[in-house]
Coordinates of C-alpha atoms and ligand atoms in Angstrom, one line a residue:
M1 CA 7.5 -18.8 19.2
R2 CA 10.1 -16.2 18.4
H3 CA 13.0 -15.6 20.8
F4 CA 14.5 -12.2 21.2
E5 CA 17.0 -10.6 23.6
P6 CA 17.3 -7.0 24.5
T7 CA 20.9 -6.4 23.5
R8 CA 22.7 -4.9 20.5
E9 CA 24.7 -8.1 20.1
F10 CA 21.5 -10.0 19.6
A11 CA 20.3 -7.5 17.0
R12 CA 23.5 -8.0 15.1
S13 CA 23.1 -11.8 15.3
L14 CA 19.6 -11.5 13.7
D15 CA 21.2 -9.3 11.0
S16 CA 23.9 -11.8 10.2
A17 CA 21.3 -14.6 9.9
D18 CA 19.0 -12.5 7.7
P19 CA 18.6 -13.9 4.2
M20 CA 17.6 -10.5 2.9
R21 CA 20.5 -8.5 4.4
H22 CA 22.3 -7.9 1.1
F23 CA 19.4 -6.0 -0.4
K24 CA 20.1 -2.9 1.8
E25 CA 23.1 -1.9 -0.4
R26 CA 20.7 -1.9 -3.4
F27 CA 19.0 1.2 -1.9
Y28 CA 20.0 4.7 -1.3
V29 CA 19.9 4.7 2.5
K30 CA 21.5 7.7 4.2
E31 CA 24.3 6.9 6.6
G32 CA 23.1 7.2 10.2
L33 CA 19.4 7.8 9.2
I34 CA 16.9 5.3 10.3
Y35 CA 14.1 5.4 7.8
M36 CA 10.8 4.2 9.2
D37 CA 8.5 5.9 6.7
G38 CA 8.6 3.4 3.8
N39 CA 4.9 2.9 4.2
S40 CA 4.4 6.6 3.1
L41 CA 7.2 6.9 0.5
G42 CA 9.6 4.0 0.0
L43 CA 13.3 4.7 -0.6
C44 CA 14.9 4.8 -4.0
S45 CA 16.7 1.7 -5.1
K46 CA 19.6 1.7 -7.5
D47 CA 17.6 -0.6 -9.7
A48 CA 14.8 1.9 -9.9
E49 CA 17.3 4.6 -10.8
Q50 CA 18.9 2.4 -13.4
Y51 CA 15.6 1.8 -15.3
V52 CA 14.6 5.5 -15.1
L53 CA 17.9 6.4 -16.7
E54 CA 17.5 3.7 -19.3
A55 CA 14.1 5.0 -20.3
L56 CA 15.5 8.5 -20.5
E57 CA 18.3 7.3 -22.7
T58 CA 15.9 5.5 -25.0
W59 CA 13.9 8.7 -25.3
K60 CA 17.1 10.7 -26.0
N61 CA 18.1 8.3 -28.7
E62 CA 14.9 7.3 -30.2
G63 CA 12.3 10.0 -29.8
I64 CA 9.0 8.6 -30.8
G65 CA 10.8 5.3 -31.5
L66 CA 10.8 4.8 -27.7
W67 CA 7.3 3.3 -27.9
S68 CA 8.4 0.3 -29.9
A69 CA 11.9 0.1 -28.4
P70 CA 12.4 -2.7 -25.9
C71 CA 12.7 -2.2 -22.2
A72 CA 15.1 -4.3 -20.2
D73 CA 13.0 -7.6 -20.4
G74 CA 12.6 -7.2 -24.2
T75 CA 9.0 -6.1 -24.2
A76 CA 8.2 -2.8 -25.9
Y77 CA 7.7 0.4 -23.8
F78 CA 4.3 0.6 -25.5
D79 CA 3.3 -2.4 -23.4
Y80 CA 5.0 -1.3 -20.2
Q81 CA 1.7 -1.2 -18.3
D82 CA 1.2 -4.9 -19.1
T83 CA 4.8 -5.8 -18.3
L84 CA 4.6 -4.1 -14.9
G85 CA 1.0 -5.5 -14.4
A86 CA 2.3 -9.0 -14.9
G87 CA 5.1 -8.5 -12.3
L88 CA 2.6 -7.0 -9.8
A89 CA 0.1 -9.8 -10.4
K90 CA 2.6 -12.3 -9.0
L91 CA 2.6 -10.4 -5.6
I92 CA -1.2 -10.9 -5.3
G93 CA -1.6 -14.3 -6.9
A94 CA -3.6 -12.9 -9.8
D95 CA -3.3 -13.7 -13.5
A96 CA -1.0 -11.4 -15.5
D97 CA -3.8 -9.9 -17.6
E98 CA -5.9 -9.0 -14.5
V99 CA -3.5 -6.3 -13.4
T100 CA -2.5 -3.0 -15.0
V101 CA -0.9 0.2 -13.8
S102 CA -2.4 3.6 -14.4
T103 CA -2.9 7.1 -12.9
N104 CA -3.2 7.1 -9.0
T105 CA -5.1 5.2 -6.4
T106 CA -7.8 7.8 -6.2
M107 CA -8.4 7.7 -10.0
N108 CA -8.4 3.9 -10.0
I109 CA -11.1 4.0 -7.3
H110 CA -13.1 6.4 -9.6
Q111 CA -12.5 4.0 -12.5
A112 CA -13.6 0.9 -10.6
V113 CA -16.6 2.5 -9.0
A114 CA -17.7 4.1 -12.3
T115 CA -17.5 0.6 -13.8
F116 CA -19.2 -1.5 -11.1
Y117 CA -21.7 0.9 -9.4
H118 CA -25.1 0.6 -11.1
P119 CA -27.5 1.9 -8.5
T120 CA -31.2 1.4 -8.7
P121 CA -33.8 2.9 -6.3
E122 CA -33.9 -0.4 -4.4
R123 CA -30.2 -1.2 -4.4
N124 CA -27.9 1.8 -4.3
K125 CA -25.8 1.6 -1.1
I126 CA -22.0 1.3 -0.9
V127 CA -20.4 -0.1 2.2
M128 CA -17.1 1.4 3.5
D129 CA -15.5 1.6 7.0
D130 CA -15.0 4.7 8.9
L131 CA -11.2 4.1 9.3
N132 CA -10.3 4.0 5.6
F133 CA -8.1 6.7 4.1
P134 CA -10.1 9.9 3.3
T135 CA -9.4 9.9 -0.5
D136 CA -11.3 6.6 -0.8
H137 CA -14.3 8.2 0.8
Y138 CA -14.0 11.4 -1.3
A139 CA -13.9 9.3 -4.6
V140 CA -16.8 7.1 -3.6
K141 CA -18.9 10.1 -2.6
S142 CA -18.4 11.9 -5.8
Q143 CA -19.2 8.7 -7.8
I144 CA -22.5 8.4 -5.9
R145 CA -23.3 12.0 -6.7
L146 CA -22.4 11.6 -10.4
H147 CA -24.8 8.7 -10.5
G148 CA -27.6 11.1 -9.3
Y149 CA -27.8 9.8 -5.8
D150 CA -27.1 11.3 -2.4
P151 CA -23.9 10.2 -0.5
E152 CA -25.7 10.9 2.8
Q153 CA -28.2 8.2 1.9
C154 CA -26.1 5.8 -0.1
L155 CA -22.8 5.6 1.8
K156 CA -23.1 3.0 4.5
F157 CA -20.4 3.2 7.2
V158 CA -19.2 0.3 9.2
K159 CA -18.1 1.9 12.4
S160 CA -15.1 0.7 14.3
R161 CA -15.9 -0.4 17.8
D162 CA -12.7 0.9 19.3
G163 CA -11.5 3.5 16.8
K164 CA -8.7 1.3 15.7
L165 CA -9.9 -2.0 14.3
I166 CA -12.6 -3.1 11.9
N167 CA -14.6 -6.2 12.9
E168 CA -15.2 -8.4 9.8
D169 CA -18.6 -9.5 11.2
D170 CA -19.7 -5.9 11.5
V171 CA -18.8 -5.5 7.8
I172 CA -20.8 -8.6 6.8
A173 CA -23.7 -7.5 9.0
A174 CA -23.8 -4.3 6.9
F175 CA -24.3 -6.3 3.7
T176 CA -28.0 -5.9 3.5
D177 CA -30.2 -6.2 0.4
D178 CA -29.9 -2.5 -0.5
V179 CA -26.1 -2.7 -0.8
C180 CA -24.6 -3.2 -4.3
L181 CA -20.9 -2.5 -3.7
A182 CA -18.3 -2.4 -1.0
L183 CA -14.8 -0.9 -0.8
L184 CA -12.5 -1.8 2.1
P185 CA -8.8 -1.7 3.0
S186 CA -6.6 -4.7 3.1
V187 CA -4.5 -3.2 5.9
L188 CA -5.6 -0.2 7.9
Y189 CA -3.2 2.7 7.5
R190 CA -3.3 3.7 11.2
S191 CA -3.6 0.5 13.2
A192 CA -1.9 -1.8 10.7
Q193 CA -4.8 -4.3 11.1
L194 CA -4.8 -6.9 8.3
V195 CA -8.4 -7.4 7.4
D196 CA -9.7 -10.9 6.6
M197 CA -10.5 -10.2 2.9
E198 CA -11.4 -13.8 2.1
K199 CA -14.1 -13.9 4.6
I200 CA -15.5 -10.5 3.6
A201 CA -15.3 -11.3 -0.1
K202 CA -17.1 -14.6 0.3
A203 CA -20.0 -12.9 2.2
A204 CA -20.2 -10.2 -0.5
R205 CA -20.3 -12.8 -3.3
E206 CA -23.0 -14.7 -1.7
R207 CA -25.1 -11.6 -1.6
G208 CA -24.3 -10.4 -5.1
I209 CA -22.4 -7.4 -3.8
V210 CA -19.4 -6.2 -5.8
I211 CA -16.4 -6.2 -3.5
G212 CA -13.2 -4.1 -4.0
F213 CA -10.1 -3.8 -1.8
D214 CA -7.6 -1.0 -1.4
L215 CA -4.2 -2.6 -1.0
C216 CA -2.2 0.5 -0.5
H217 CA -0.8 -0.7 2.9
S218 CA -0.3 -4.3 2.0
I219 CA 1.0 -4.5 -1.6
G220 CA 4.7 -5.5 -1.6
S221 CA 4.6 -6.3 2.1
V222 CA 1.8 -8.9 2.6
P223 CA 1.3 -11.6 0.0
H224 CA -2.3 -12.1 -1.1
D225 CA -3.9 -15.0 -2.8
F226 CA -6.4 -13.4 -5.2
K227 CA -7.5 -16.8 -6.6
K228 CA -8.8 -17.6 -3.1
I229 CA -10.0 -14.1 -2.1
D230 CA -11.6 -13.6 -5.6
P231 CA -12.6 -10.0 -5.2
D232 CA -14.1 -8.1 -8.1
F233 CA -11.5 -5.3 -8.2
A234 CA -8.6 -3.9 -6.3
V235 CA -6.5 -0.7 -6.3
W236 CA -3.2 0.3 -4.8
C237 CA -0.4 2.8 -5.0
N238 CA 3.2 1.7 -5.8
Y239 CA 5.1 4.3 -3.9
K240 CA 4.8 2.8 -0.4
Y241 CA 6.2 -0.7 0.2
M242 CA 6.7 -1.0 -3.5
N243 CA 9.4 1.7 -3.6
G244 CA 8.1 2.9 -7.0
G245 CA 8.9 6.6 -6.3
P246 CA 6.8 9.7 -5.6
G247 CA 3.6 9.7 -7.6
T248 CA 4.4 6.6 -9.6
V249 CA 1.5 5.0 -11.4
A250 CA -0.9 2.9 -9.3
G251 CA -2.2 -0.6 -9.6
L252 CA -5.6 -1.7 -10.8
Y253 CA -6.8 -5.3 -10.6
I254 CA -10.0 -6.3 -12.5
N255 CA -11.2 -9.9 -12.0
R256 CA -11.2 -11.7 -15.3
R257 CA -14.9 -12.5 -15.0
H258 CA -15.5 -8.8 -15.6
F259 CA -13.3 -8.4 -18.6
A260 CA -16.4 -7.9 -20.8
C261 CA -17.8 -5.2 -18.6
E262 CA -17.7 -1.7 -20.1
P263 CA -15.0 0.4 -18.4
G264 CA -16.6 3.3 -16.5
L265 CA -14.1 5.8 -17.7
S266 CA -12.7 5.0 -21.1
G267 CA -9.8 6.3 -23.1
W268 CA -8.0 5.5 -26.2
H269 CA -5.3 3.5 -24.5
G270 CA -7.9 1.1 -23.2
N271 CA -8.9 0.3 -26.8
R272 CA -8.1 -3.0 -28.4
A273 CA -4.4 -2.9 -29.4
D274 CA -5.1 -4.1 -32.9
T275 CA -7.4 -1.2 -33.8
K276 CA -6.1 1.5 -31.4
F277 CA -4.2 3.3 -34.2
E278 CA -7.1 3.1 -36.6
L279 CA -8.3 5.9 -34.4
R280 CA -12.0 5.0 -34.9
L281 CA -14.6 6.9 -33.0
E282 CA -16.1 3.6 -31.7
F283 CA -14.4 2.4 -28.5
E284 CA -13.8 -1.2 -28.1
H285 CA -11.8 -2.1 -25.0
E286 CA -9.2 -4.7 -24.5
L287 CA -10.6 -7.8 -22.8
R288 CA -8.0 -7.6 -20.0
A289 CA -7.2 -5.1 -17.2
S290 CA -5.4 -2.8 -19.6
G291 CA -8.8 -2.2 -21.2
W292 CA -9.3 0.1 -18.2
Q293 CA -6.4 2.3 -19.3
T294 CA -7.3 5.9 -20.2
G295 CA -4.5 8.1 -21.8
T296 CA -0.8 7.9 -22.5
Q297 CA 1.3 6.2 -19.9
P298 CA 4.0 8.2 -18.0
I299 CA 6.9 6.0 -18.9
L300 CA 9.5 7.8 -16.7
S301 CA 7.3 7.5 -13.7
M302 CA 6.7 3.8 -14.3
A303 CA 10.3 2.8 -14.8
P304 CA 11.1 2.7 -11.0
I305 CA 8.5 -0.1 -10.6
F306 CA 10.4 -2.2 -13.1
G307 CA 13.5 -1.9 -10.8
S308 CA 11.5 -2.7 -7.7
L309 CA 9.9 -5.8 -9.3
K310 CA 13.4 -6.9 -10.3
L311 CA 14.2 -7.0 -6.5
Y312 CA 11.1 -9.0 -5.8
G313 CA 12.2 -11.4 -8.5
E314 CA 15.4 -12.0 -6.7
T315 CA 13.6 -13.0 -3.6
D316 CA 9.9 -13.7 -3.2
I317 CA 7.0 -12.0 -1.4
Q318 CA 6.8 -14.8 1.2
T319 CA 10.4 -14.2 2.3
V320 CA 9.6 -10.4 2.4
R321 CA 6.6 -11.1 4.6
E322 CA 8.5 -13.4 6.9
K323 CA 11.2 -10.8 7.5
S324 CA 8.6 -8.0 7.8
L325 CA 6.8 -9.9 10.5
N326 CA 10.0 -10.7 12.3
L327 CA 11.1 -7.0 12.2
T328 CA 7.8 -5.8 13.6
A329 CA 7.7 -8.6 16.2
Y330 CA 11.2 -7.6 17.3
L331 CA 10.2 -3.9 17.5
M332 CA 7.1 -4.8 19.6
Y333 CA 9.4 -6.9 21.9
L334 CA 11.7 -3.9 22.4
I335 CA 8.8 -1.6 23.0
D336 CA 7.5 -4.0 25.7
E337 CA 10.9 -4.4 27.3
K338 CA 12.1 -0.9 27.1
L339 CA 9.5 1.7 26.3
T340 CA 6.3 0.9 28.1
K341 CA 7.7 2.4 31.3
Y342 CA 7.7 5.8 29.5
G343 CA 4.0 5.5 28.7
F344 CA 4.2 4.0 25.2
S345 CA 1.9 1.2 24.1
V346 CA 1.5 -0.9 20.9
G347 CA -1.7 0.0 19.0
N348 CA -1.6 -2.6 16.3
P349 CA -2.8 -6.2 16.4
R350 CA 0.0 -8.5 17.7
D351 CA -1.1 -11.7 16.0
D352 CA 0.9 -12.4 12.8
A353 CA -2.3 -13.2 10.9
K354 CA -3.8 -9.9 11.8
R355 CA -1.1 -7.3 11.3
G356 CA 0.4 -5.7 8.2
G357 CA 3.9 -4.1 7.9
H358 CA 4.1 -1.4 10.4
V359 CA 3.9 -0.8 14.2
A360 CA 1.6 1.8 15.7
L361 CA 3.4 3.2 18.7
E362 CA 1.0 5.1 20.8
H363 CA 1.6 7.8 23.4
D364 CA -0.5 10.6 24.9
D365 CA 2.3 13.0 24.0
A366 CA 2.9 11.5 20.5
I367 CA 3.0 14.8 18.6
R368 CA 6.0 16.2 20.5
I369 CA 7.7 12.9 20.8
N370 CA 7.4 12.4 17.1
E371 CA 9.0 15.8 16.5
A372 CA 11.9 14.9 18.8
I373 CA 12.3 11.5 17.1
K374 CA 12.6 13.4 13.7
H375 CA 15.4 15.5 15.2
N376 CA 17.3 12.4 16.2
G377 CA 17.9 10.9 12.8
I378 CA 14.8 8.8 12.6
V379 CA 12.0 9.2 10.0
P380 CA 8.7 8.1 11.5
D381 CA 5.3 9.5 10.7
F382 CA 2.5 10.7 12.9
R383 CA -1.1 9.9 12.5
F384 CA -3.7 11.8 14.5
P385 CA -4.5 11.6 17.4
N386 CA -1.7 9.7 19.1
V387 CA 0.0 7.3 16.7
I388 CA 3.7 7.3 15.7
R389 CA 3.8 4.9 12.8
L390 CA 7.1 2.9 12.4
A391 CA 7.5 0.8 9.3
P392 CA 10.6 -1.3 9.2
I393 CA 11.1 -2.4 5.5
A394 CA 12.3 -5.9 4.7
F395 CA 14.5 -4.7 1.9
Y396 CA 16.5 -2.0 3.8
T397 CA 15.8 -2.0 7.5
S398 CA 18.2 -4.0 9.7
Y399 CA 17.5 -5.4 13.2
E400 CA 20.2 -3.1 14.5
D401 CA 18.4 -0.1 13.0
I402 CA 15.4 -1.0 15.1
Y403 CA 17.6 -1.5 18.2
E404 CA 19.3 1.8 17.6
M405 CA 16.0 3.6 17.1
V406 CA 14.7 2.3 20.4
E407 CA 17.9 3.5 22.1
R408 CA 17.4 7.0 20.7
I409 CA 13.8 7.0 21.8
I410 CA 14.8 6.0 25.4
R411 CA 17.3 9.0 25.3
I412 CA 14.5 11.4 24.2
M413 CA 12.3 10.2 27.1
E414 CA 15.1 10.2 29.7
T415 CA 16.3 13.7 28.9
R416 CA 12.7 14.9 28.3
E417 CA 14.0 16.4 25.1
Y418 CA 10.5 16.2 23.5
E419 CA 9.2 18.9 25.9
Q420 CA 11.0 21.5 23.9
Y421 CA 8.8 20.9 20.9
E422 CA 5.4 22.4 20.2
N423 CA 2.3 20.3 20.6
K424 CA 1.2 21.0 17.1
I425 CA 1.0 19.0 13.8
G426 CA 3.1 20.0 10.9
S427 CA 1.8 20.1 7.3
I428 CA 3.3 16.8 6.3
A429 CA 3.4 14.8 9.5
Ligands
PLP501 C1 -1.7 6.1 0.3 C2 -3.1 5.7 0.1 C3 -3.8 6.3 -0.9 C4 -3.2 7.2 -1.9 O1 -4.0 7.6 -2.9 P1 -3.3 8.3 -4.2 O2 -4.4 8.6 -5.1 O3 -2.4 7.3 -4.8 O4 -2.5 9.5 -3.8 C5 -5.2 5.9 -1.1 N1 -5.8 5.1 -0.2 C6 -5.1 4.5 0.8 C7 -5.8 3.6 1.7 C8 -3.8 4.9 1.0 O5 -3.1 4.3 2.1

């Protein structure tokens, strides 16, 4: 059982005992600003900046020579996707060659579904849940259409019972004989529910269903054991908890048992390295995740991930998870102690085994309160209809930040400051 006390002194004592406290100075954290949106766009680290500048310098000095020039760990920039893939693989317990980085999450969903979706008249359904992020749905629907089928017929939704959580048994019950593929989130972006991937993947495997996970809201925050979960594929972005920067390249995991499968969307950078520059018209893919590469890699957008992985190398994902759970537990404690009397409630699962890295603070007046919070030096984000998402980040959020944030929210409620804002959602909430 965790023990917390509702005072600033106690927050400070948690900070001084925090083994990760020294990482905060490695990030650009604005003085006085409490950044709780690292699950939408993580902050820039000095390490990320350093490796972007280093790649830029190499380009300045070497021109085309950049491709064979070494990055900071001695491997060539030409192999940067493998170098970063190997670093990311450690966070999910996968083999180094099972992970690569490429394009964005949406395109990696296209890539995976194009690879693994082989519908027949008898077996053509894809299972998804109705709480997953819209882009996942859009990508899957267009793949169904491209295969000559009707998304209305082929997309099978698992409906949330309460609009917040997904019940794993409901997912498994949807795995009928006409289903050939399923794509589900690891952590739900609104309610922070951590889904039991192992249970779902096992049920899928037993029924011959290809199972993929979207790790956007867990990568870099929750460790995964992919040797145990053993999914067929996974995708994720690296700009949330991974702090890889706006629009940095996304992750793609392909289980090694599928290395011989033909990539659904092929391109010359997926070709075998030894024949790539023979520029033959026959495509022969690398028998590893990077065989699913398409075109030339955006080195300058990849370099921040190198910096981020360096930080993970100085600690480990278990330590990050432990602090993250403790931060969110502390925040929930303060909400219970100090904010429930203003009509707030906690919308995420409270069990450590069931929650990801953020807290879903709910209130009937969440839109206006979220606006007032933004005007008080806090960066939260709002998710329709009533959720203020608060993501304390293990690398740069202190316990005192959380304490101070709750104090500011109390002030907003006491003075009714939020009533001066419009009950309307902005364009990037
Ligand atoms: C953030 C997020 C995405 C983002 O997709 P991009 O193509 O990288 O912009 C996709 N899916 C989920 C579940 C997300 O949380």
